[in-house]
Short mmCIF file of C-alpha atoms and ligand atoms in Angstrom, two decimals:
data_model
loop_
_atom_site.label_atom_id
_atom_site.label_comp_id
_atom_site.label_asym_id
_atom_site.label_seq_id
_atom_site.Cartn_x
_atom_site.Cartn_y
_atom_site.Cartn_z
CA UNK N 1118 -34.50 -3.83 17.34
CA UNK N 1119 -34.96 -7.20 15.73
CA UNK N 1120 -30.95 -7.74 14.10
CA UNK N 1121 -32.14 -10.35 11.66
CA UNK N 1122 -32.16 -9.95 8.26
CA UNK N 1123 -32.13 -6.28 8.44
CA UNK N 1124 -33.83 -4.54 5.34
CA UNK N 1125 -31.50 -2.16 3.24
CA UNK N 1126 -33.37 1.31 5.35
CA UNK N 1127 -32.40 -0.23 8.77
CA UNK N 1128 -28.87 -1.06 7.54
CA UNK N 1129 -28.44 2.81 6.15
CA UNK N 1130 -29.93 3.81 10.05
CA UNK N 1131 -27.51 2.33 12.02
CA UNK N 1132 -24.41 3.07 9.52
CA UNK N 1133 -25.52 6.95 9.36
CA UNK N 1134 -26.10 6.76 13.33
CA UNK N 1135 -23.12 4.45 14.68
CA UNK N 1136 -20.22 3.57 12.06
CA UNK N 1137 -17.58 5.47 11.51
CA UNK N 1138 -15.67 4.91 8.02
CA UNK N 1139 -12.76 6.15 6.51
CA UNK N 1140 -11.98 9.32 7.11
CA UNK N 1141 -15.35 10.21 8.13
CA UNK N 1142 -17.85 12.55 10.03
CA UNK N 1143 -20.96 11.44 12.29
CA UNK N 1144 -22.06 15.01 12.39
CA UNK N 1145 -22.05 15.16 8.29
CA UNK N 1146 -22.27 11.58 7.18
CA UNK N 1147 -21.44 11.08 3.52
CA UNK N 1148 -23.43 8.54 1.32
CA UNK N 1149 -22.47 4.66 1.73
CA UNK N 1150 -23.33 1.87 -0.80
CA UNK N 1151 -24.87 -1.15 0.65
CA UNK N 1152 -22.97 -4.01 -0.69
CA UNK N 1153 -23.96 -7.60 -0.04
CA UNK N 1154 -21.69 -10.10 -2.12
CA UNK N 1155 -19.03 -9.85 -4.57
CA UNK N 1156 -17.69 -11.84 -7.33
CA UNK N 1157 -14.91 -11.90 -9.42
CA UNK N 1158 -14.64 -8.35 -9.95
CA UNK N 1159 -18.12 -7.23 -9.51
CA UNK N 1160 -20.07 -5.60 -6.51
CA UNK N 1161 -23.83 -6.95 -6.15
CA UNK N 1162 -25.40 -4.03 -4.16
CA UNK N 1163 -28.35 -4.21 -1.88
CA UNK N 1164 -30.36 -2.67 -4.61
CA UNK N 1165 -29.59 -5.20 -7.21
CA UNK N 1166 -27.89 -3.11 -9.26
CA UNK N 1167 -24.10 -5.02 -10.24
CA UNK N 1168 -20.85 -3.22 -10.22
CA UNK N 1169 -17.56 -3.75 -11.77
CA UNK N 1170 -14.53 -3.00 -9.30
CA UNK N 1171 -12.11 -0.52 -10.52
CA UNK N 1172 -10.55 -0.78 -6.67
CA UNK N 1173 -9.59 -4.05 -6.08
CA UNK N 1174 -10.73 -3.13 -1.98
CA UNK N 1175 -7.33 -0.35 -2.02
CA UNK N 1176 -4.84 -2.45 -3.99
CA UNK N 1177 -6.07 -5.44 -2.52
CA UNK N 1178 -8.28 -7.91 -3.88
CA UNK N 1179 -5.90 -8.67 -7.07
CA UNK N 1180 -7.57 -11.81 -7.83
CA UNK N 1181 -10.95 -10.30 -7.79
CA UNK N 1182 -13.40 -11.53 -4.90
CA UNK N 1183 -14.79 -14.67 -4.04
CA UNK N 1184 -11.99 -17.05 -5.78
CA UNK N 1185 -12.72 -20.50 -5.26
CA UNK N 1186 -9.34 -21.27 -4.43
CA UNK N 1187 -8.52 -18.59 -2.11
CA UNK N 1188 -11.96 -19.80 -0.50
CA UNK N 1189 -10.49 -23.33 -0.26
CA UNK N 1190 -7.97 -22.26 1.54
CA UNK N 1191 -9.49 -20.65 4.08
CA UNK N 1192 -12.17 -23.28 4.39
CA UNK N 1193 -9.31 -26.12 4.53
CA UNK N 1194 -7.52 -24.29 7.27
CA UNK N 1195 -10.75 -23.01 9.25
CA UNK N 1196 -11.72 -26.79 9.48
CA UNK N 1197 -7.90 -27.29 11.73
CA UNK N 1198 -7.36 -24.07 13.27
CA UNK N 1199 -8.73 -20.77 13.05
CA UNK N 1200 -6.25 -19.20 15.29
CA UNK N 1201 -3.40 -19.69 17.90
CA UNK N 1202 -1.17 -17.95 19.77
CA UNK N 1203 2.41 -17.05 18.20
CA UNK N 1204 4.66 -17.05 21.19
CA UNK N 1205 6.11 -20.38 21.52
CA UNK N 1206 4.25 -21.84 19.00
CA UNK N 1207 4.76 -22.41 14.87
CA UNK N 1208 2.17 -23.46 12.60
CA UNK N 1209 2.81 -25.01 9.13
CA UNK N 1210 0.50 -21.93 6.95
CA UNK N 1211 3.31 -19.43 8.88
CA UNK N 1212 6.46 -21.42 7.81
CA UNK N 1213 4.92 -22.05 4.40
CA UNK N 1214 4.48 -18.23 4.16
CA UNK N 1215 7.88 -17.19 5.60
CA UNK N 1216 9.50 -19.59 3.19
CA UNK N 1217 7.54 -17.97 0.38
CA UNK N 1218 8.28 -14.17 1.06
CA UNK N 1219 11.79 -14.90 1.94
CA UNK N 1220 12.22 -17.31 -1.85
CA UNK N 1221 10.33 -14.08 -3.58
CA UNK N 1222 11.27 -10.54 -1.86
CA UNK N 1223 14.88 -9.49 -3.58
CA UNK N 1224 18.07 -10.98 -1.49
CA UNK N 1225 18.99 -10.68 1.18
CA UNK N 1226 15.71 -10.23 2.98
CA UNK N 1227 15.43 -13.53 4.59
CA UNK N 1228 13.90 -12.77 8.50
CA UNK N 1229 10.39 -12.25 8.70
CA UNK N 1230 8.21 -10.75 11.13
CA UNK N 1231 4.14 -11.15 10.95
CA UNK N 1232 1.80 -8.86 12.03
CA UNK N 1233 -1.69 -7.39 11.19
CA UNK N 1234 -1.91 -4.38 9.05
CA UNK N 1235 -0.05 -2.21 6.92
CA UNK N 1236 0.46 0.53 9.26
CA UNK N 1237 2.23 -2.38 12.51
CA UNK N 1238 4.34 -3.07 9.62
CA UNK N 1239 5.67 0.10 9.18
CA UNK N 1240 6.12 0.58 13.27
CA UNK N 1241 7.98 -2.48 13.31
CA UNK N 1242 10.07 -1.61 10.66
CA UNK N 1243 11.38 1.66 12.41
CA UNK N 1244 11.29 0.07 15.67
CA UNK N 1245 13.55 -2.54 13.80
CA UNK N 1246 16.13 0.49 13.00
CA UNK N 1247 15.87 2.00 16.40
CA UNK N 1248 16.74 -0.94 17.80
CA UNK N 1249 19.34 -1.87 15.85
CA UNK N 1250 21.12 1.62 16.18
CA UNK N 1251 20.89 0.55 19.58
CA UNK N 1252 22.45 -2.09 19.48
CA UNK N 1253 25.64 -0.38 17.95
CA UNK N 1254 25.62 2.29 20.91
CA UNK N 1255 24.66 5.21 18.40
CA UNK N 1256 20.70 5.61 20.13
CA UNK N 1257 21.07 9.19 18.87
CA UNK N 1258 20.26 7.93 15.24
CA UNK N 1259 16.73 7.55 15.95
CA UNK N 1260 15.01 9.82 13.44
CA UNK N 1261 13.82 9.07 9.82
CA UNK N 1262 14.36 10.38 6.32
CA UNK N 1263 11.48 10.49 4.12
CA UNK N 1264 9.65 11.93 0.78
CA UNK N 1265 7.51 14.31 1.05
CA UNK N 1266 3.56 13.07 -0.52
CA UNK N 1267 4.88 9.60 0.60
CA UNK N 1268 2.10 7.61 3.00
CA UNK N 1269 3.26 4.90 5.47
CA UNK N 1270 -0.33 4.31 7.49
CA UNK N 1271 -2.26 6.06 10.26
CA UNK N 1272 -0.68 4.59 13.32
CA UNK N 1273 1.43 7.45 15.34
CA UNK N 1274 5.28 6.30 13.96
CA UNK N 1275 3.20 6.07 10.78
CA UNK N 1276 2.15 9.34 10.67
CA UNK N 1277 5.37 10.69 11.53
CA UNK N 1278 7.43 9.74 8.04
CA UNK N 1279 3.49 10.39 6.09
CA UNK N 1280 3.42 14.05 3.83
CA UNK N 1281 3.26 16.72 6.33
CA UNK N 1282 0.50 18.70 4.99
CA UNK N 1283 -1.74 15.42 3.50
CA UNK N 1284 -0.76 13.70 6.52
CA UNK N 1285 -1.97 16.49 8.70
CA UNK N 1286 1.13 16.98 11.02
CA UNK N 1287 -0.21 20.37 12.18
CA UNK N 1288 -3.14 18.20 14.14
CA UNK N 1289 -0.74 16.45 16.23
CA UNK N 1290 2.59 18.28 15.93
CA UNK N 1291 3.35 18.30 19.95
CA UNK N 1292 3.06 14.30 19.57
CA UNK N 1293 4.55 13.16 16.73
CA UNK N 1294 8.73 12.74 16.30
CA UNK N 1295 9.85 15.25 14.39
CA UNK N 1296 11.08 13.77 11.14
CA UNK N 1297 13.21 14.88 8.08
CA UNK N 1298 11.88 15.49 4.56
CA UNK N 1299 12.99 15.62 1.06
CA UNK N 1300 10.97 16.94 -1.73
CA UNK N 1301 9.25 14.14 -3.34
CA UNK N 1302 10.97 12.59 -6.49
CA UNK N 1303 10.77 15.74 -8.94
CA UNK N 1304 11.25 12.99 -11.71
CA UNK N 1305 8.48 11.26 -13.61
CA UNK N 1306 8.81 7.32 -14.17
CA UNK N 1307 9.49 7.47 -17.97
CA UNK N 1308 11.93 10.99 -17.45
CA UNK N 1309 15.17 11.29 -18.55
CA UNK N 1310 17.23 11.06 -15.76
CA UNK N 1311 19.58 14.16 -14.31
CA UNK N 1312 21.13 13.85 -11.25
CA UNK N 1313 20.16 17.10 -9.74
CA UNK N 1314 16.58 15.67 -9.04
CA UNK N 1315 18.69 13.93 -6.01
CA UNK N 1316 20.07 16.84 -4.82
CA UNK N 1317 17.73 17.26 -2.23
CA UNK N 1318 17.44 14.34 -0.89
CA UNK N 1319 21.42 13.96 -0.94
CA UNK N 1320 21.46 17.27 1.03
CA UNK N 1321 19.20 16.38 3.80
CA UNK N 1322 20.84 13.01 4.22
CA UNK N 1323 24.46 14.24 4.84
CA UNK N 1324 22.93 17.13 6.77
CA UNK N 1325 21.21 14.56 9.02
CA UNK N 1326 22.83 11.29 8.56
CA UNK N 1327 24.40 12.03 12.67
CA UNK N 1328 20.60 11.02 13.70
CA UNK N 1329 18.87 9.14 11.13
CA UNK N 1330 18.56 5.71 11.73
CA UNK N 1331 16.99 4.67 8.16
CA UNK N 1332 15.04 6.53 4.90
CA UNK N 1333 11.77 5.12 4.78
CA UNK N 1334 10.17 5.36 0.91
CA UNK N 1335 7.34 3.74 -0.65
CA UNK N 1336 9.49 2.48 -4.11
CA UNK N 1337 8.55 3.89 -7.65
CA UNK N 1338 4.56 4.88 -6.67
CA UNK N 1339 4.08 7.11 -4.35
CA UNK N 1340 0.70 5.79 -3.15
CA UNK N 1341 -1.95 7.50 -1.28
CA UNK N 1342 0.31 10.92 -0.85
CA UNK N 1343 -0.19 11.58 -4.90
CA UNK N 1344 -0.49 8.23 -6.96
CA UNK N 1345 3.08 9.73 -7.84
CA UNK N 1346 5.23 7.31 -10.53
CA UNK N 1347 9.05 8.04 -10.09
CA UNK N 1348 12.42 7.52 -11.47
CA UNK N 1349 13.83 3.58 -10.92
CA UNK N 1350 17.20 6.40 -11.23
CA UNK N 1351 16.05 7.85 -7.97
CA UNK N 1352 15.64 4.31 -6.04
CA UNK N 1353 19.06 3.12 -7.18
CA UNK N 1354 20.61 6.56 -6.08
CA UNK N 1355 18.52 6.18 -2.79
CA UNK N 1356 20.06 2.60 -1.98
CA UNK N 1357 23.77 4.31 -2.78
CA UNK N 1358 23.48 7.14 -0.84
CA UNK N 1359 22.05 5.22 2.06
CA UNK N 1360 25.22 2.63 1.33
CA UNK N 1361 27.89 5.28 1.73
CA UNK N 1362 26.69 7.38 4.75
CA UNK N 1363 25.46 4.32 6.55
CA UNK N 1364 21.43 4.43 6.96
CA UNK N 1365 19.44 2.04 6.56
CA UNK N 1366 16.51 1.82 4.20
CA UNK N 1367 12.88 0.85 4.78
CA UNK N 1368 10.78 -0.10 1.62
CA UNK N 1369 7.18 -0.04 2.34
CA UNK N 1370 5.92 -2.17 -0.60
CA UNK N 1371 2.76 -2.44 1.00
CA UNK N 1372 0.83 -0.92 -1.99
CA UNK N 1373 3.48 -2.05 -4.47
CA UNK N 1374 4.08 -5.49 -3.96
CA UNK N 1375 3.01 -8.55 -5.42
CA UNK N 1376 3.55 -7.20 -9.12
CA UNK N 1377 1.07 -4.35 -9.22
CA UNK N 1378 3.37 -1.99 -11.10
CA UNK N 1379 4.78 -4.75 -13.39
CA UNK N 1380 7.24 -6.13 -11.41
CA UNK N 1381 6.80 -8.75 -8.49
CA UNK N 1382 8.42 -5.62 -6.17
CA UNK N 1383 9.00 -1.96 -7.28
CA UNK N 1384 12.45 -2.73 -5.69
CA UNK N 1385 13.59 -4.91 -8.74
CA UNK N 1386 12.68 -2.38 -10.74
CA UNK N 1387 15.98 -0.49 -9.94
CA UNK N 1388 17.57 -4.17 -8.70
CA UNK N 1389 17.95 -2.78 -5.33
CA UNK N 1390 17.64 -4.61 -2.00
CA UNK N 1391 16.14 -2.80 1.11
CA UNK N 1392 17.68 -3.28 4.47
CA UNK N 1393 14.11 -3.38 5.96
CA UNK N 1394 11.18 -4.50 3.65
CA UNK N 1395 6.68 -3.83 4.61
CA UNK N 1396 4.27 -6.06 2.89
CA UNK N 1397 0.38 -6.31 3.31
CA UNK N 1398 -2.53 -4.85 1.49
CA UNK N 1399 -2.53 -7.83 -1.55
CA UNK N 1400 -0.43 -10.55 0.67
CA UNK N 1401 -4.00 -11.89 1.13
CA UNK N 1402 -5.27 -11.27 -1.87
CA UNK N 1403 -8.02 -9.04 0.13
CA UNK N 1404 -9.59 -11.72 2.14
CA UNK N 1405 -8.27 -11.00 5.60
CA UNK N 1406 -5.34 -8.66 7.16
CA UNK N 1407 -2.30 -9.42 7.19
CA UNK N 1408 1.03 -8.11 6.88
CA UNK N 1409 4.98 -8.32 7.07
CA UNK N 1410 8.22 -6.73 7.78
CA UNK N 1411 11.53 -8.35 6.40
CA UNK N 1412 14.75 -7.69 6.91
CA UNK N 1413 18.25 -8.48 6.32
CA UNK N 1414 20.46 -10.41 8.66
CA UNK N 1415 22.84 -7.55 9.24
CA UNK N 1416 19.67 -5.94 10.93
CA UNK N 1417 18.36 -9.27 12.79
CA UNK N 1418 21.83 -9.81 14.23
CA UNK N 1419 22.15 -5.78 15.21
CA UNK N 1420 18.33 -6.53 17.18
CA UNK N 1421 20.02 -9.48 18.69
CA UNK N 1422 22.90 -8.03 20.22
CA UNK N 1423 20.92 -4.50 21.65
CA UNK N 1424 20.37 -3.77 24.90
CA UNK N 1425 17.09 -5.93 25.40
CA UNK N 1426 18.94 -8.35 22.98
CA UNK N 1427 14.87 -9.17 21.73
CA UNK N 1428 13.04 -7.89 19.18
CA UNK N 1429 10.50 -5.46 21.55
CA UNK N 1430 7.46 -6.39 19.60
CA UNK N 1431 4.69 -9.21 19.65
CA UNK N 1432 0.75 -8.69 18.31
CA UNK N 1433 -1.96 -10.87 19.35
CA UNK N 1434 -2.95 -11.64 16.14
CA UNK N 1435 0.66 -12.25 14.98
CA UNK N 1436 1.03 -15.19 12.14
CA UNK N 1437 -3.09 -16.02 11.89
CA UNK N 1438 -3.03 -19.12 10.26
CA UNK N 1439 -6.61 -18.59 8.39
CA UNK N 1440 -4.58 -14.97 7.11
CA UNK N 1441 -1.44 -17.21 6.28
CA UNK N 1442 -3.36 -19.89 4.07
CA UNK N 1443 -4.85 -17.50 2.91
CA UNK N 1444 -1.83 -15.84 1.81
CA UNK N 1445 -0.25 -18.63 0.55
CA UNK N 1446 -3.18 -19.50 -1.48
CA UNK N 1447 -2.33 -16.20 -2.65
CA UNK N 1448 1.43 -16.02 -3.76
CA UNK N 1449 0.32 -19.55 -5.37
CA UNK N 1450 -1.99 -18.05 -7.70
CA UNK N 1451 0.10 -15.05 -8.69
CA UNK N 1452 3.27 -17.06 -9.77
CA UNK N 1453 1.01 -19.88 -11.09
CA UNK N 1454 -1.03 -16.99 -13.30
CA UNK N 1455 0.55 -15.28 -16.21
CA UNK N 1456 1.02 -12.37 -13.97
CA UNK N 1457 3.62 -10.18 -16.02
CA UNK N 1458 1.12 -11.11 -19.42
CA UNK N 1459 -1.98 -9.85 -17.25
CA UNK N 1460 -0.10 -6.46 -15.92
CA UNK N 1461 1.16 -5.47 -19.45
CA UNK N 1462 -2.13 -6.28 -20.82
CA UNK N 1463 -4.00 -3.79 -18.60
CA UNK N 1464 -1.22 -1.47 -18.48
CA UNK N 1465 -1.52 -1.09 -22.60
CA UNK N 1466 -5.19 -0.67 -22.40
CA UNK N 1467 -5.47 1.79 -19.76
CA UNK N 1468 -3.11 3.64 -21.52
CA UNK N 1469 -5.14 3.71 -24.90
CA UNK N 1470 -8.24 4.50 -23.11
CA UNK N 1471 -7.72 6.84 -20.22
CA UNK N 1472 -5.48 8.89 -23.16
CA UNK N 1473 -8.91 11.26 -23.65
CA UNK N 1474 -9.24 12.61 -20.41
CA UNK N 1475 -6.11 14.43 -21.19
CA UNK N 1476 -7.74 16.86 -23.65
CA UNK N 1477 -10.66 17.68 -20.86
CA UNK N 1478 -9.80 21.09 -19.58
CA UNK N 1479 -10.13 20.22 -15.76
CA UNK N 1480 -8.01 17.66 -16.47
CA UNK N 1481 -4.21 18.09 -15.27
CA UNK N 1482 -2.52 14.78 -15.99
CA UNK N 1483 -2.72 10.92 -17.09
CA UNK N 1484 -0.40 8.73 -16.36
CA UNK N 1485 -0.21 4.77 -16.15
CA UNK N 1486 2.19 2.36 -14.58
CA UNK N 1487 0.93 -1.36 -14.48
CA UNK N 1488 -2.03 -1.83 -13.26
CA UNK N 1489 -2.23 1.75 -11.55
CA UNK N 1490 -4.03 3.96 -14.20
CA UNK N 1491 -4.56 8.00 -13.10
CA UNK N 1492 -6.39 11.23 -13.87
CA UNK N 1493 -5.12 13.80 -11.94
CA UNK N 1494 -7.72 16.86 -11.74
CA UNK N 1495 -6.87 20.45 -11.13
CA UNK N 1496 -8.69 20.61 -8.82
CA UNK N 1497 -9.99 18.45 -5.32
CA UNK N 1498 -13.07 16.56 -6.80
CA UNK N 1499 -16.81 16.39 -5.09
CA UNK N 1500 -15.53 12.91 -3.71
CA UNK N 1501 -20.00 12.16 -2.99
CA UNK N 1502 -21.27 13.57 -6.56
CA UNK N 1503 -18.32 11.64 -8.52
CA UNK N 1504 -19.06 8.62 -6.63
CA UNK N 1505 -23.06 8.69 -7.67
CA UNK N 1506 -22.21 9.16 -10.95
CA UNK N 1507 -19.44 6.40 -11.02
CA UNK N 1508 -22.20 4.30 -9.12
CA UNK N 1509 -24.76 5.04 -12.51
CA UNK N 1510 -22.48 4.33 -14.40
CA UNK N 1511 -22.15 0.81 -13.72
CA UNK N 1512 -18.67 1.03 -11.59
CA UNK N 1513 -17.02 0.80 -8.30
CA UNK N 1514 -14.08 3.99 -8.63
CA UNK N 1515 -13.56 6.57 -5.72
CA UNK N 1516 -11.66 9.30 -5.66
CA UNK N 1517 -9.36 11.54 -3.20
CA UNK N 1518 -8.63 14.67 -3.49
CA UNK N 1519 -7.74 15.61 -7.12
CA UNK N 1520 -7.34 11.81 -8.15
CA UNK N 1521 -9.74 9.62 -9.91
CA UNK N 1522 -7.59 6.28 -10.53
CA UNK N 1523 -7.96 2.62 -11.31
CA UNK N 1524 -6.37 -0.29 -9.70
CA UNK N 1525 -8.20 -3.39 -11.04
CA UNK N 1526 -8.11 -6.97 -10.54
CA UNK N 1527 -4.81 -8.84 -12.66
CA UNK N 1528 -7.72 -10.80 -14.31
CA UNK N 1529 -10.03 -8.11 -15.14
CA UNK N 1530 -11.35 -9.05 -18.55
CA UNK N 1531 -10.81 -6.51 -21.21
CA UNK N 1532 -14.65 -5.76 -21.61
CA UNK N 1533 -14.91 -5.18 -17.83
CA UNK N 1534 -11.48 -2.97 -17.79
CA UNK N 1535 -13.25 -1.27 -20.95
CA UNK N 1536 -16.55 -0.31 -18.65
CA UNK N 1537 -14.33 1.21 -15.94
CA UNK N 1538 -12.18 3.60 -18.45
CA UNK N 1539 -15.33 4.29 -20.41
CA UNK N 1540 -17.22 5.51 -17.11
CA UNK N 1541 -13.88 7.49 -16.22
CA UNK N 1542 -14.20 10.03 -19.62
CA UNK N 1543 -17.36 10.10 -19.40
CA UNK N 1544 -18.16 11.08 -15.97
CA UNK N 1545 -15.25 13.21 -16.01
CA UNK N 1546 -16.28 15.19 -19.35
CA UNK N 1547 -20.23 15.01 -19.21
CA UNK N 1548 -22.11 16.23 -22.18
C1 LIG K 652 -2.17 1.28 2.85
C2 LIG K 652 -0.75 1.59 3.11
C3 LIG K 652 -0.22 1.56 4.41
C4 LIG K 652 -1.07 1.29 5.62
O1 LIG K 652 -1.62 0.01 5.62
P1 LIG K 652 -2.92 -0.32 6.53
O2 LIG K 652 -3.14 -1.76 6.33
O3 LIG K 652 -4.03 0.56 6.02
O4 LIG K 652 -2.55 0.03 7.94
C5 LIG K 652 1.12 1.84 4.56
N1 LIG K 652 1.91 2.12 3.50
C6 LIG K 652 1.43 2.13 2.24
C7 LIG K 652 2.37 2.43 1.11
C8 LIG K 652 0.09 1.89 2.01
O5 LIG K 652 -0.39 1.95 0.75
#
C-alpha cells in the first residue's frame, strides 16, 4: 500500500485492523474519529466537521492546542537539540524546569527526578519510599496505603495502589503486591467536616503502619477512579496521621496540578506538604510526555545513605529537552495568565449550566470543582452512542463508565464553554 496521503477510508482500515487504543478490543473495535489538526480548543476532523474540546487531551492540553508560544518553544529548542542522554549530562531546558517546579510545588519539595509518563512517576515515587525505608534498616515497610476509587497509572506498582475492582486486581492478583485500602473519602468537597469520615483510614494505618512505607493519594479529586471531590479536612488529617506514625506520603498531582481545581496544587488547598510529590499530564501543556517526582530532602538523603546508596532508577528518555522547553514554555504561560480569574470563571459557569442535568431522572449527581465539571449517571453509559451524539453535537466529551465530565482549556471562551454544557443536557435528556 501506497502510505502517502492516505484518504480518510484507508486511515479507518488500518486503525480498525492494527491499532490498539485505550482500553480497547481488535476483535470488537469501537468507532474512532479521524482528527487531523487542532486549534485553540477546537478539533478539525477528517470530515470537515469542527469540534470544540471539552477534554483538554485527559487534563492536558490547558492552553488549548496549537499555541504559538508553546510552538516556539519547541521549534527554538528542536533547532539546538532534540534530545540527549541524561546520565552525565545537564541541559539548560532541565535546570530551567527543575528550578521552576522546585520555586512552585509547596516547600519543602526541592529534589527532582524526570521521567516520561504519569504512571514512571508514580513507580519512582514508591521505589523512592522503598528505598528510603531501606536505608533506615526497616525493608519490612515496603507496602502502601491507599484510597479506594483512587488511580495512580497502568504500570504494575501502578496498578497495585489503583481501586481494586476499577483497577481490575482480580486479572492479575498472583502478580501484583498486595496493598492496603481505605474506603475512599466518604466526605464531599463542600461537606461539613466530622472526624469519623477518617476513621477508616486512621484504622488501617495504625493497623499497618509496621509495613507501610508511605500512603499514596491523588489530593482533593479523585481522578479516573470516580471524578470524586473530597474534604481539604481529610488531606490535612492525612498529612497528620502520616506525621505521627511515621509514613511517608506520596501526592500524585498528576491530574491535579498546575491549578486545575483552583489552586496551583490540590496540596495547598489543605496547606500541606507531601514527602513525595508526581507531576505530568499538563507539565507540557499536552504537547509531549513528560513527567516528575519530587521529594523532600529528608527522603533524598534516606536514598543516599541505603544500601545501593543511588537512586535505582534512570529512563532513556529522562529530562527531554524538546519535553522540558516545552514545559517551561508551559509554567510561563500559566503564572503569566490570569490563571486563578480563568478557573473561577469556568468554575461559576459550569456550575450555572450543568445545574439541569440534575433534575434528569438518570441523572445521579453534579458536582463542580474548578475546571472539573461532572454528571454522574446511574448507570454505566453506551460510551460509542454518547460519543456520536456528543460528536453531532458539535463537541469533543467522552465518557467512562457512569461519568460524562468536562475538563476544558483555562482559556476556553465563555461561548465555547457554553456549546460544551449545552451539548451535555441535551444529549443527556433528549426530547
Ligand atoms: C493519568 C494519571 C496517571 C497516569 O499517567 P500516565 O501518563 O497515563 O501514565 C497517574 N495518576 C493520575 C492521578 C492520573 O490522572
Amino acid at each position: 500500500m501506497n502510505l502517502k496521503n492516505l484518504s480518510a477510508s484507508q486511515i479507518h482500515a488500518i486503525d480498525q485492523a492494527h491499532v490498539w487504543h485505550p482500553y480497547s478490543s481488535l476483535s470488537q473495535p469501537l468507532p474512532t474519529y479521524h482528527v487531523t489538526s487542532a486549534k485553540g480548543v477546537r478539533l478539525q476532523l477528517g470530515d470537515g466537521r469542527e469540534l470544540i474540546d471539552g477534554m483538554s487531551s485527559w487534563w492536558c492540553a490547558i492552553h488549548g492546542y496549537n499555541h504559538p508560544q508553546l510552538n516556539e518553544a519547541v521549534t527554538t529548542q528542536l533547532t539546538k537539540m532534540s534530545h540527549v542522554m541524561f546520565g552525565g549530562i545537564i541541559h539548560e531546558p532541565a535546570a530551567q524546569l527543575a528550578q521552576r517546579l522546585v520555586d512552585i510545588t509547596p516547600e519543602p519539595l526541592n529534589k527532582v527526578f524526570f521521567s516520561d509518563s504519569g504512571s514512571v512517576s508514580v513507580e519512582i515515587a514508591m521505589k523512592m519510599a522503598l528505598q528510603f525505608w531501606q536505608a533506615k534498616g526497616r525493608a519490612e515497610k515496603n507496602r502502601l496505603l491507599t484510597l479506594r476509587k483512587g488511580y495512580h497509572g497502568d504500570t504494575f506498582a501502578a496498578m497495585s495502589v489503583c481501586d481494586p475492582e476499577t483497577g481490575m486486581h482480580h486479572l492479575f492478583s498472583e502478580v501484583l503486591h498486595p496493598q492496603v485500602f481505605s474506603e475512599s473519602p466518604r466526605c464531599r468537597f463542600d461537606e461539613a467536616w466530622q472526624p469519623d469520615y477518617l476513621a477508616d483510614f486512621e484504622h488501617q494505618l495504625i493497623n499497618h503502619k509496621e509495613q507501610l512505607a508511605a500512603v499514596i493519594l491523588e489530593p482533593i479529586v479523585q481522578g479516573a477512579g470516580g471524578m470524586h471531590f473530597y474534604s481539604v479536612d481529610y488531606l490535612k488529617g492525612v498529612r497528620a496521621l502520616c506525621d505521627e506514625h511515621d509514613v511517608l506520603l506520596i501526592a500524585d498531582e498528576i491530574a491535579t496540578g498546575f491549578g486545575r481545581t483552583g489552586k496551583l496544587f490540590a496540596c495547598e488547598w489543605a496547606g500541606i506538604s507531601p514527602d513525595i510529590m508526581c507531576v505530568g499530564k499538563s507539565l507540557t501543556g499536552g504537547y509531549m510526555t513528560l513527567a516528575a517526582t519530587l521529594c523532600n530532602e529528608r527522603v533524598s538523603d534516606g536514598i543516599g545513605e541505603s544500601e545501593a546508596g543511588v537512586f535505582m532508577h534512570g529512563p532513556t528518555f529522562m529530562a527531554n529537552p524538546l519535553a522540558c522547553a516545552v514545559a517551561n514554555a508551559s509554567i510561563e504561560l500559566l503564572l503569566a495568565s490570569d490563571w486563578q480569574g480563568n478557573i473561577a470563571r469556568i468554575e461559576a459557569q459550569l456550575k450555572d449550566q450543568l445545574a439541569p442535568c440534575k433534575a434528569h431522572g438518570t441523572v445521579a449527581d453534579v458536582r463542580v470543582l474548578g475546571a472539573i465539571g461532572v454528571v454522574e449517571m446511574n448507570d454505566a453509559v453506551d460510551v460509542a452512542a454518547l460519543q456520536k451524539s456528543f460528536v453531532e453535537a458539535g463537541v469533543w466529551i467522552r465518557p467512562f463508565a457512569k461519568l460524562v465530565y468536562v475538563m476544558p482549556a483555562f482559556n476556553i471562551e465563555a461561548a465555547d464553554l457554553s456549546s460544551l454544557t449545552a451539548a451535555i443536557v441535551e444529549v443527556l435528556n433528549p426530547g
